[in-house]
Short mmCIF file of C-alpha atoms in Angstrom, two decimals:
data_model
loop_
_atom_site.label_atom_id
_atom_site.label_comp_id
_atom_site.label_asym_id
_atom_site.label_seq_id
_atom_site.Cartn_x
_atom_site.Cartn_y
_atom_site.Cartn_z
CA MET A 208 -18.71 -28.08 -11.28
CA PRO A 209 -17.45 -30.12 -8.35
CA VAL A 210 -14.18 -29.19 -6.69
CA SER A 211 -11.92 -31.92 -5.41
CA GLU A 212 -10.31 -31.88 -1.98
CA ALA A 213 -6.93 -31.80 -3.71
CA ASP A 214 -7.98 -28.59 -5.50
CA ARG A 215 -9.13 -27.10 -2.21
CA GLU A 216 -5.87 -28.03 -0.49
CA TYR A 217 -3.90 -26.50 -3.38
CA MET A 218 -5.81 -23.23 -3.05
CA ARG A 219 -5.29 -23.25 0.72
CA ARG A 220 -1.52 -23.61 0.18
CA LEU A 221 -1.54 -20.75 -2.31
CA GLY A 222 -3.41 -18.58 0.16
CA SER A 223 -0.95 -19.51 2.88
CA TYR A 224 2.00 -18.54 0.68
CA GLU A 225 0.35 -15.24 -0.18
CA ALA A 226 -0.33 -14.45 3.50
CA GLU A 227 3.26 -15.30 4.42
CA ALA A 228 4.65 -13.08 1.66
CA HIS A 229 2.35 -10.22 2.72
CA ALA A 230 3.48 -10.55 6.35
CA GLU A 231 7.13 -10.46 5.26
CA ARG A 232 6.58 -7.32 3.16
CA LEU A 233 4.74 -5.66 6.03
CA ALA A 234 7.53 -6.51 8.51
CA GLU A 235 10.14 -5.13 6.09
CA HIS A 236 8.10 -1.94 5.69
CA LEU A 237 7.66 -1.45 9.42
CA ALA A 238 11.37 -2.12 10.06
CA ALA A 239 12.42 0.72 7.74
CA ASP A 240 13.07 4.08 9.34
CA LEU A 241 10.87 7.07 8.51
CA PRO A 242 13.19 8.69 5.92
CA GLU A 243 13.38 5.39 4.02
CA ARG A 244 9.61 4.94 4.10
CA LEU A 245 9.14 8.49 2.80
CA ARG A 246 11.73 7.90 0.06
CA ARG A 247 9.84 4.79 -1.05
CA SER A 248 6.55 6.64 -0.94
CA VAL A 249 7.86 9.46 -3.14
CA ALA A 250 9.38 6.95 -5.57
CA LEU A 251 6.03 5.15 -5.84
CA TYR A 252 4.23 8.45 -6.39
CA ARG A 253 6.65 9.51 -9.10
CA ARG A 254 6.40 6.16 -10.84
CA PHE A 255 2.61 6.27 -11.22
CA ARG A 256 1.72 9.99 -11.19
CA ALA A 257 1.50 10.21 -14.98
CA SER A 258 -1.12 7.47 -15.14
CA ALA A 259 -3.20 8.60 -12.15
CA ASN A 260 -6.83 9.30 -13.01
CA LEU A 261 -7.65 12.04 -10.53
CA ALA A 262 -11.11 12.58 -12.02
CA GLN A 263 -12.21 9.21 -10.64
CA ARG A 264 -10.62 9.70 -7.24
CA VAL A 265 -12.94 8.76 -4.41
CA ASP A 266 -10.78 10.05 -1.58
CA ASP A 267 -9.82 13.69 -1.33
CA PRO A 268 -6.77 14.31 0.87
CA CYS A 269 -7.29 18.08 0.94
CA PRO A 270 -9.16 18.16 4.28
CA LEU A 271 -6.33 16.20 5.89
CA TYR A 272 -3.71 18.64 4.67
CA ASP A 273 -5.88 21.65 5.55
CA ARG A 274 -6.23 20.38 9.11
CA ALA A 275 -2.50 19.61 9.35
CA ARG A 276 -1.70 23.16 8.17
CA LEU A 277 -4.14 24.60 10.72
CA LEU A 278 -2.44 22.67 13.50
CA GLY A 279 1.01 23.69 12.30
CA MET A 280 1.96 20.11 11.45
CA TYR A 281 2.39 20.62 7.71
CA ARG A 282 4.02 23.34 5.70
CA PRO A 283 4.26 22.84 1.91
#
């Protein structure tokens, strides 16, 4: 199915808007201080923890925390 130049331009504009919104969200995130970023992280975790499917998890954070404990950087 042929795609018109108008369709292509429309999709380019959509992509541009998405990129701009992403950049704004990133800038807002980076501007927040560490306690605020941690608060948001915990809120996100709490919101979705009940629906997390840990059996299909492909990344295991345990080695990271084990190493941090070993270096004295993390204490649960």
